[in-house]
Amino acid sequence: MKNILVTGGLGYIGSHTVIELIAHGYNPVIIDDLSNTSLDVLKKLEEISAQSIKFYQADVNSETELTRIFSESDIHAVIHFAAFKAVGESVNEPLKYYRNNIGGLISLLQVMKSFEVKNIVFSSSCTVYGEPDHSPVDELAQIKKANSPYGNTKQIGEEILSDCQFLNTVALRYFNPIGAHASAKIGELPLGVPNNLVPFITQTAAGIREKITVFGNDYNTKDGTCVRDYIHVVDLANAHVKALDYIRQHPDNHFEVFNIGTGNGLTVLEIIQAFERVNQLKLNYTIGGRRAGDVEKVWADNQKADTVLGWKANIGLDEMVRSAWAWQQQLQ
Ligand code: WQD
């Protein structure tokens, strides 16, 4: 059984990936410092998968803790999610982001090297493209100066991995993950005021937030609001399984990147309207000013993931917004 170390495995994307790993015959070993999640997620993962899952409460910045974990578990590959990911917060606290996102990656790679573990799937982001010259954006698109320290930590992370010749890396550039597991037992945990659009929508629908502010409707798009490539988190989770399969089939590979998006661009207002239509409710929203750092439009050319990884998104917009609301409702 292939043991897969999942750092940040109790987080939003990590938890959904753990379920798909188990469903595809892998054995996840989770480490998480619980700084942005709760231990209850582990209980829910064991309920969904109907099995116990090995968990370590640990900080990826601690080589001592990582060494103990690697010495106790015969790790075949690592999926590295553990990082801070709030774009706005990274602008206010850059050092916190560089220390954790870059420092944590370096600590992890040092220990992988000492245990001769070379396989890693890296959680990267479409933010590495900044404002692309055009969309859909493919993996050969120019990597522009990051719009935020968060985006820069993803660019630097990819460069570090590419420079480490001992590794076999697949970097997945996520677009906009939304939605929740069909069981509604796991989803995006709302710790504090949400930065992202869909948690803000679901909390407004639940009456936790008074209204949604749409950040600008004067962009050069069909309805003036920004365009993003929204992908169901379970489709995204399955891309990680395909990445592990790819690494196993290409043991002498060194570094590959893949865009993980649906290939469709949707505006903010289209998401709001879909949420209202599918969940048969009205949302309270107003049009406000633009948010600093937002790109106008970005969506994926996902051909490479389709032809090389054999992965494509299967879950449509209606299930994305239905599952997001079902998750929020069971949180009450
Ligand atoms: C989406 C759109 C906002 C909130 C995210 C992640 C980032 C990366 C890429 C993985 C934008 C608008 C939002 C609100 C709004 N993913 N919006 N009102 O900025 O694309 O970045 O995906 O690495 O980590 O943060 O996502 O959901 O914040 O914004 O109008 O209250 O919704 O302006 O156009 P973003 P988002």
CSV table of C-alpha atoms and ligand atoms in Angstrom, one decimal:
chain,number,residue,atom,x,y,z
A,1,MET,CA,0.0,0.0,0.0
A,2,LYS,CA,1.5,3.3,-1.0
A,3,ASN,CA,1.8,5.7,2.0
A,4,ILE,CA,1.2,9.3,0.9
A,5,LEU,CA,2.2,12.0,3.4
A,6,VAL,CA,-0.5,14.8,3.1
A,7,THR,CA,0.7,18.0,4.7
A,8,GLY,CA,-2.2,20.3,5.5
A,9,GLY,CA,-4.4,17.3,5.1
A,10,LEU,CA,-7.2,18.6,7.4
A,11,GLY,CA,-7.6,21.8,5.3
A,12,TYR,CA,-10.2,22.4,2.6
A,13,ILE,CA,-8.5,20.9,-0.4
A,14,GLY,CA,-6.3,18.5,1.6
A,15,SER,CA,-9.3,16.9,3.3
A,16,HIS,CA,-11.2,16.3,0.1
A,17,THR,CA,-8.0,14.9,-1.4
A,18,VAL,CA,-7.6,12.4,1.5
A,19,ILE,CA,-11.0,10.9,0.6
A,20,GLU,CA,-10.1,10.5,-3.1
A,21,LEU,CA,-6.7,9.0,-2.2
A,22,ILE,CA,-8.4,6.3,-0.1
A,23,ALA,CA,-11.0,5.7,-2.8
A,24,HIS,CA,-8.2,5.1,-5.3
A,25,GLY,CA,-6.1,2.7,-3.1
A,26,TYR,CA,-3.6,5.0,-1.6
A,27,ASN,CA,-2.9,5.2,2.2
A,28,PRO,CA,-2.8,8.9,3.4
A,29,VAL,CA,-0.8,9.9,6.4
A,30,ILE,CA,-1.9,13.4,7.5
A,31,ILE,CA,0.1,16.0,9.2
A,32,ASP,CA,-1.5,19.3,10.1
A,33,ASP,CA,-0.7,22.0,12.7
A,34,LEU,CA,-4.4,22.8,13.1
A,35,SER,CA,-3.7,26.5,12.7
A,36,ASN,CA,-6.5,26.9,10.1
A,37,THR,CA,-8.7,23.9,10.7
A,38,SER,CA,-10.1,21.6,13.4
A,39,LEU,CA,-9.5,18.1,14.6
A,40,ASP,CA,-13.2,17.4,13.9
A,41,VAL,CA,-12.3,17.2,10.2
A,42,LEU,CA,-10.3,14.1,10.9
A,43,LYS,CA,-13.4,12.5,12.6
A,44,LYS,CA,-15.5,13.4,9.5
A,45,LEU,CA,-12.9,11.9,7.2
A,46,GLU,CA,-12.9,8.6,9.1
A,47,GLU,CA,-16.7,8.6,8.9
A,48,ILE,CA,-16.8,9.2,5.2
A,49,SER,CA,-14.0,6.7,4.5
A,50,ALA,CA,-15.2,4.2,7.2
A,51,GLN,CA,-11.6,3.6,8.2
A,52,SER,CA,-9.1,5.1,10.7
A,53,ILE,CA,-6.5,7.5,9.2
A,54,LYS,CA,-3.1,8.1,10.6
A,55,PHE,CA,-2.7,11.7,11.8
A,56,TYR,CA,0.1,13.7,13.3
A,57,GLN,CA,-0.4,17.2,14.7
A,58,ALA,CA,2.9,18.7,13.5
A,59,ASP,CA,4.4,21.8,11.9
A,60,VAL,CA,6.1,21.4,8.5
A,61,ASN,CA,8.6,24.0,9.7
A,62,SER,CA,10.0,21.5,12.3
A,63,GLU,CA,12.5,19.2,10.7
A,64,THR,CA,12.6,17.3,14.1
A,65,GLU,CA,8.9,16.5,13.9
A,66,LEU,CA,9.1,15.7,10.2
A,67,THR,CA,12.1,13.3,10.8
A,68,ARG,CA,10.1,11.4,13.4
A,69,ILE,CA,7.1,11.1,11.1
A,70,PHE,CA,9.2,9.9,8.1
A,71,SER,CA,11.1,7.4,10.3
A,72,GLU,CA,7.8,5.9,11.5
A,73,SER,CA,6.0,5.7,8.1
A,74,ASP,CA,7.4,4.4,4.9
A,75,ILE,CA,6.5,7.4,2.8
A,76,HIS,CA,6.2,6.8,-1.0
A,77,ALA,CA,5.3,10.4,-1.9
A,78,VAL,CA,4.2,13.7,-0.4
A,79,ILE,CA,1.3,16.0,-1.3
A,80,HIS,CA,2.2,19.4,0.1
A,81,PHE,CA,-0.8,21.6,0.9
A,82,ALA,CA,0.4,23.1,4.2
A,83,ALA,CA,0.7,26.9,3.5
A,84,PHE,CA,-1.1,30.2,4.3
A,85,LYS,CA,-3.3,31.2,1.3
A,86,ALA,CA,-5.1,34.5,2.0
A,87,VAL,CA,-4.0,36.9,-0.8
A,88,GLY,CA,-5.0,40.0,1.1
A,89,GLU,CA,-3.5,38.9,4.4
A,90,SER,CA,-0.2,38.1,2.6
A,91,VAL,CA,0.0,41.8,1.6
A,92,ASN,CA,-0.3,42.9,5.2
A,93,GLU,CA,2.0,40.1,6.7
A,94,PRO,CA,4.6,39.2,4.0
A,95,LEU,CA,7.2,37.7,6.4
A,96,LYS,CA,4.6,35.4,8.0
A,97,TYR,CA,3.9,34.1,4.4
A,98,TYR,CA,7.6,33.8,3.4
A,99,ARG,CA,8.6,32.1,6.6
A,100,ASN,CA,5.7,29.5,6.6
A,101,ASN,CA,5.2,28.9,2.8
A,102,ILE,CA,8.9,29.0,1.8
A,103,GLY,CA,10.5,27.9,5.1
A,104,GLY,CA,8.0,25.1,5.5
A,105,LEU,CA,8.7,23.8,2.0
A,106,ILE,CA,12.5,23.9,2.5
A,107,SER,CA,12.2,22.0,5.8
A,108,LEU,CA,10.1,19.4,4.1
A,109,LEU,CA,12.5,19.0,1.2
A,110,GLN,CA,15.5,18.7,3.5
A,111,VAL,CA,13.8,15.7,5.3
A,112,MET,CA,12.6,14.2,2.1
A,113,LYS,CA,16.2,14.3,0.8
A,114,SER,CA,17.6,12.6,3.9
A,115,PHE,CA,15.0,9.8,3.6
A,116,GLU,CA,15.5,9.6,-0.1
A,117,VAL,CA,11.8,10.3,-0.8
A,118,LYS,CA,11.8,12.1,-4.2
A,119,ASN,CA,8.1,12.1,-5.2
A,120,ILE,CA,6.1,15.3,-4.5
A,121,VAL,CA,2.8,16.9,-5.7
A,122,PHE,CA,2.9,20.6,-5.0
A,123,SER,CA,-0.1,22.8,-4.4
A,124,SER,CA,0.5,25.7,-6.7
A,125,SER,CA,-1.8,28.4,-8.1
A,126,CYS,CA,-3.0,30.2,-11.1
A,127,THR,CA,-1.9,33.4,-9.3
A,128,VAL,CA,1.6,32.6,-10.7
A,129,TYR,CA,0.3,34.0,-14.0
A,130,GLY,CA,-0.7,37.4,-12.5
A,131,GLU,CA,-2.9,39.2,-15.1
A,132,PRO,CA,-2.4,36.9,-18.2
A,133,ASP,CA,-2.1,38.6,-21.6
A,134,HIS,CA,-5.1,36.4,-22.6
A,135,SER,CA,-7.3,33.6,-21.4
A,136,PRO,CA,-7.6,30.6,-21.5
A,137,VAL,CA,-4.0,30.5,-20.1
A,138,ASP,CA,-1.8,27.5,-20.7
A,139,GLU,CA,1.3,26.3,-18.8
A,140,LEU,CA,3.6,28.1,-21.2
A,141,ALA,CA,2.1,31.5,-20.5
A,142,GLN,CA,4.5,34.0,-19.1
A,143,ILE,CA,5.0,34.0,-15.3
A,144,LYS,CA,4.5,37.6,-14.4
A,145,LYS,CA,5.5,39.4,-11.2
A,146,ALA,CA,3.1,38.1,-8.6
A,147,ASN,CA,0.3,40.4,-7.5
A,148,SER,CA,0.9,39.4,-3.8
A,149,PRO,CA,3.4,37.8,-1.5
A,150,TYR,CA,1.1,34.8,-1.5
A,151,GLY,CA,1.4,34.4,-5.2
A,152,ASN,CA,5.1,35.0,-5.0
A,153,THR,CA,5.5,32.1,-2.5
A,154,LYS,CA,4.0,29.9,-5.1
A,155,GLN,CA,6.3,31.1,-7.8
A,156,ILE,CA,9.3,30.7,-5.6
A,157,GLY,CA,8.1,27.3,-4.4
A,158,GLU,CA,8.0,26.1,-8.0
A,159,GLU,CA,11.5,27.4,-8.7
A,160,ILE,CA,12.9,25.7,-5.6
A,161,LEU,CA,11.3,22.4,-6.6
A,162,SER,CA,12.6,22.7,-10.2
A,163,ASP,CA,16.1,23.4,-8.9
A,164,CYS,CA,16.2,20.3,-6.7
A,165,GLN,CA,17.4,17.7,-9.1
A,166,PHE,CA,16.7,14.8,-6.7
A,167,LEU,CA,12.9,15.4,-6.9
A,168,ASN,CA,10.2,14.1,-9.1
A,169,THR,CA,7.7,17.0,-8.9
A,170,VAL,CA,4.2,17.6,-10.3
A,171,ALA,CA,3.0,21.1,-9.5
A,172,LEU,CA,-0.7,21.6,-9.9
A,173,ARG,CA,-1.8,25.2,-10.6
A,174,TYR,CA,-5.3,25.5,-9.1
A,175,PHE,CA,-7.8,27.9,-10.3
A,176,ASN,CA,-10.7,28.7,-8.0
A,177,PRO,CA,-11.8,25.7,-5.9
A,178,ILE,CA,-15.4,25.9,-4.6
A,179,GLY,CA,-18.1,23.5,-3.4
A,180,ALA,CA,-18.0,20.7,-0.9
A,181,HIS,CA,-18.2,16.9,-0.6
A,182,ALA,CA,-21.6,15.4,-1.5
A,183,SER,CA,-22.0,14.2,2.1
A,184,ALA,CA,-21.8,17.8,3.4
A,185,LYS,CA,-19.6,16.4,6.2
A,186,ILE,CA,-16.5,18.4,4.9
A,187,GLY,CA,-16.1,21.7,3.1
A,188,GLU,CA,-14.4,25.0,3.4
A,189,LEU,CA,-14.2,25.8,7.1
A,190,PRO,CA,-15.1,29.4,7.8
A,191,LEU,CA,-12.5,30.7,10.2
A,192,GLY,CA,-13.0,34.5,10.4
A,193,VAL,CA,-14.4,36.8,7.8
A,194,PRO,CA,-14.1,34.9,4.4
A,195,ASN,CA,-11.8,36.4,1.8
A,196,ASN,CA,-13.1,34.2,-1.0
A,197,LEU,CA,-16.4,34.8,-2.9
A,198,VAL,CA,-18.3,31.6,-2.3
A,199,PRO,CA,-17.9,31.3,1.5
A,200,PHE,CA,-19.0,34.9,1.6
A,201,ILE,CA,-22.1,34.0,-0.5
A,202,THR,CA,-23.0,31.0,1.7
A,203,GLN,CA,-22.6,33.0,4.9
A,204,THR,CA,-24.8,35.8,3.5
A,205,ALA,CA,-27.4,33.3,2.5
A,206,ALA,CA,-27.2,31.9,6.1
A,207,GLY,CA,-27.7,35.4,7.5
A,208,ILE,CA,-24.2,35.4,9.1
A,209,ARG,CA,-23.1,38.3,6.8
A,210,GLU,CA,-25.5,41.1,6.0
A,211,LYS,CA,-24.6,41.4,2.2
A,212,ILE,CA,-22.1,40.6,-0.4
A,213,THR,CA,-20.1,43.4,-1.9
A,214,VAL,CA,-19.2,42.7,-5.5
A,215,PHE,CA,-15.7,44.2,-5.9
A,216,GLY,CA,-16.2,46.2,-9.1
A,217,ASN,CA,-18.5,46.1,-12.1
A,218,ASP,CA,-16.4,48.3,-14.4
A,219,TYR,CA,-14.1,45.6,-15.8
A,220,ASN,CA,-13.9,44.8,-19.5
A,221,THR,CA,-16.1,41.6,-19.2
A,222,LYS,CA,-19.6,40.6,-20.2
A,223,ASP,CA,-21.3,42.1,-17.1
A,224,GLY,CA,-18.4,44.2,-15.8
A,225,THR,CA,-17.4,41.8,-13.0
A,226,CYS,CA,-14.3,39.7,-12.8
A,227,VAL,CA,-14.0,36.4,-14.5
A,228,ARG,CA,-12.5,33.3,-12.8
A,229,ASP,CA,-12.4,29.5,-13.5
A,230,TYR,CA,-14.4,27.9,-10.7
A,231,ILE,CA,-13.7,24.2,-10.2
A,232,HIS,CA,-15.4,21.8,-7.8
A,233,VAL,CA,-13.0,20.8,-5.0
A,234,VAL,CA,-13.6,17.1,-5.6
A,235,ASP,CA,-12.5,17.5,-9.2
A,236,LEU,CA,-9.5,19.3,-7.9
A,237,ALA,CA,-8.9,16.5,-5.3
A,238,ASN,CA,-8.9,13.9,-8.1
A,239,ALA,CA,-6.3,15.8,-10.0
A,240,HIS,CA,-3.9,14.9,-7.1
A,241,VAL,CA,-4.6,11.2,-7.5
A,242,LYS,CA,-3.9,11.5,-11.2
A,243,ALA,CA,-0.7,13.3,-10.4
A,244,LEU,CA,0.5,10.5,-8.1
A,245,ASP,CA,-0.4,8.0,-10.8
A,246,TYR,CA,1.6,10.0,-13.3
A,247,ILE,CA,4.7,10.1,-11.0
A,248,ARG,CA,4.5,6.4,-10.5
A,249,GLN,CA,4.3,5.9,-14.3
A,250,HIS,CA,7.2,8.3,-14.9
A,251,PRO,CA,9.8,7.5,-12.1
A,252,ASP,CA,12.6,9.3,-14.0
A,253,ASN,CA,10.6,12.5,-14.5
A,254,HIS,CA,11.8,15.7,-12.7
A,255,PHE,CA,9.4,18.6,-12.9
A,256,GLU,CA,6.0,19.1,-14.6
A,257,VAL,CA,3.3,21.7,-14.1
A,258,PHE,CA,-0.4,21.4,-14.9
A,259,ASN,CA,-3.3,23.9,-14.9
A,260,ILE,CA,-6.2,22.4,-12.9
A,261,GLY,CA,-9.3,24.3,-14.0
A,262,THR,CA,-12.5,23.6,-15.9
A,263,GLY,CA,-11.5,25.7,-18.9
A,264,ASN,CA,-14.6,27.9,-18.4
A,265,GLY,CA,-14.6,31.5,-17.2
A,266,LEU,CA,-17.6,32.8,-15.1
A,267,THR,CA,-18.2,36.3,-13.8
A,268,VAL,CA,-18.9,37.1,-10.1
A,269,LEU,CA,-22.5,37.9,-11.0
A,270,GLU,CA,-22.9,34.6,-12.9
A,271,ILE,CA,-21.9,32.8,-9.7
A,272,ILE,CA,-24.3,34.8,-7.6
A,273,GLN,CA,-27.1,34.2,-10.1
A,274,ALA,CA,-26.4,30.4,-10.3
A,275,PHE,CA,-26.4,30.2,-6.5
A,276,GLU,CA,-29.8,31.9,-6.3
A,277,ARG,CA,-31.2,29.8,-9.1
A,278,VAL,CA,-30.0,26.4,-7.9
A,279,ASN,CA,-30.8,27.0,-4.2
A,280,GLN,CA,-34.0,29.0,-4.9
A,281,LEU,CA,-33.2,32.0,-2.7
A,282,LYS,CA,-32.3,35.7,-3.2
A,283,LEU,CA,-28.9,37.0,-2.2
A,284,ASN,CA,-28.4,40.5,-0.8
A,285,TYR,CA,-25.5,42.1,-2.7
A,286,THR,CA,-24.3,45.5,-3.7
A,287,ILE,CA,-21.7,46.7,-6.2
A,288,GLY,CA,-18.6,48.2,-4.6
A,289,GLY,CA,-15.2,49.4,-5.7
A,290,ARG,CA,-12.5,47.2,-7.1
A,291,ARG,CA,-10.3,45.1,-4.7
A,292,ALA,CA,-6.6,45.8,-4.9
A,293,GLY,CA,-4.7,42.9,-6.5
A,294,ASP,CA,-7.6,41.4,-8.4
A,295,VAL,CA,-6.9,40.3,-11.9
A,296,GLU,CA,-9.7,41.1,-14.4
A,297,LYS,CA,-10.1,37.7,-16.0
A,298,VAL,CA,-8.3,34.4,-15.9
A,299,TRP,CA,-9.4,30.9,-16.8
A,300,ALA,CA,-7.5,27.7,-17.7
A,301,ASP,CA,-6.4,26.0,-20.8
A,302,ASN,CA,-6.6,22.5,-19.3
A,303,GLN,CA,-5.6,20.5,-22.4
A,304,LYS,CA,-2.3,19.4,-20.9
A,305,ALA,CA,-3.9,17.9,-17.8
A,306,ASP,CA,-6.4,16.1,-20.0
A,307,THR,CA,-3.9,14.7,-22.5
A,308,VAL,CA,-1.0,14.0,-20.2
A,309,LEU,CA,-2.5,13.3,-16.8
A,310,GLY,CA,-5.7,11.9,-18.2
A,311,TRP,CA,-7.7,14.2,-15.9
A,312,LYS,CA,-10.6,16.5,-16.6
A,313,ALA,CA,-13.3,18.2,-14.5
A,314,ASN,CA,-16.6,16.4,-14.4
A,315,ILE,CA,-18.7,18.3,-11.9
A,316,GLY,CA,-20.8,21.2,-13.1
A,317,LEU,CA,-21.6,24.6,-11.8
A,318,ASP,CA,-25.0,23.6,-10.3
A,319,GLU,CA,-23.4,21.0,-8.1
A,320,MET,CA,-20.7,23.4,-7.1
A,321,VAL,CA,-23.2,25.9,-5.7
A,322,ARG,CA,-25.6,23.3,-4.4
A,323,SER,CA,-22.9,21.5,-2.4
A,324,ALA,CA,-21.5,24.8,-1.1
A,325,TRP,CA,-24.9,25.7,0.3
A,326,ALA,CA,-25.6,22.2,1.7
A,327,TRP,CA,-22.3,22.4,3.6
A,328,GLN,CA,-23.1,25.8,5.0
A,329,GLN,CA,-26.5,24.7,6.1
A,330,GLN,CA,-25.2,21.7,8.1
A,331,LEU,CA,-22.7,24.1,9.8
A,332,GLN,CA,-25.5,26.1,11.5
B,1,WQD,C1,-13.0,35.7,-6.8
B,1,WQD,C2,-13.8,36.9,-7.4
B,1,WQD,C3,-13.2,39.0,-6.4
B,1,WQD,C4,-15.1,38.2,-2.5
B,1,WQD,C5,-8.5,32.6,-5.1
B,1,WQD,C6,-7.6,32.2,-4.0
B,1,WQD,C7,-6.2,32.1,-4.4
B,1,WQD,C8,-6.1,31.2,-5.6
B,1,WQD,C9,-6.9,31.8,-6.7
B,1,WQD,C10,-5.5,28.9,-5.1
B,1,WQD,C11,-12.8,38.1,-7.5
B,1,WQD,C12,-14.7,38.6,-6.2
B,1,WQD,C13,-14.7,38.1,-3.8
B,1,WQD,C14,-16.2,39.1,-2.3
B,1,WQD,C15,-16.2,39.7,-4.6
B,1,WQD,N1,-6.4,29.9,-5.4
B,1,WQD,N2,-15.2,38.8,-4.8
B,1,WQD,N3,-16.7,39.9,-3.3
B,1,WQD,O1,-9.1,36.3,-5.7
B,1,WQD,O2,-9.5,34.6,-7.5
B,1,WQD,O3,-8.2,34.0,-5.5
B,1,WQD,O4,-8.3,31.8,-6.2
B,1,WQD,O5,-4.4,29.1,-4.9
B,1,WQD,O6,-5.6,31.4,-3.3
B,1,WQD,O7,-7.7,33.2,-3.0
B,1,WQD,O8,-10.7,34.3,-5.4
B,1,WQD,O9,-12.9,34.1,-4.2
B,1,WQD,O10,-11.3,35.9,-3.4
B,1,WQD,O11,-12.4,36.2,-5.6
B,1,WQD,O12,-16.7,40.4,-5.5
B,1,WQD,O13,-16.7,39.3,-1.1
B,1,WQD,O14,-14.8,37.3,-6.5
B,1,WQD,O15,-13.1,40.4,-6.6
B,1,WQD,O16,-13.2,38.8,-8.7
B,1,WQD,P1,-9.4,34.9,-6.1
B,1,WQD,P2,-11.8,35.1,-4.5
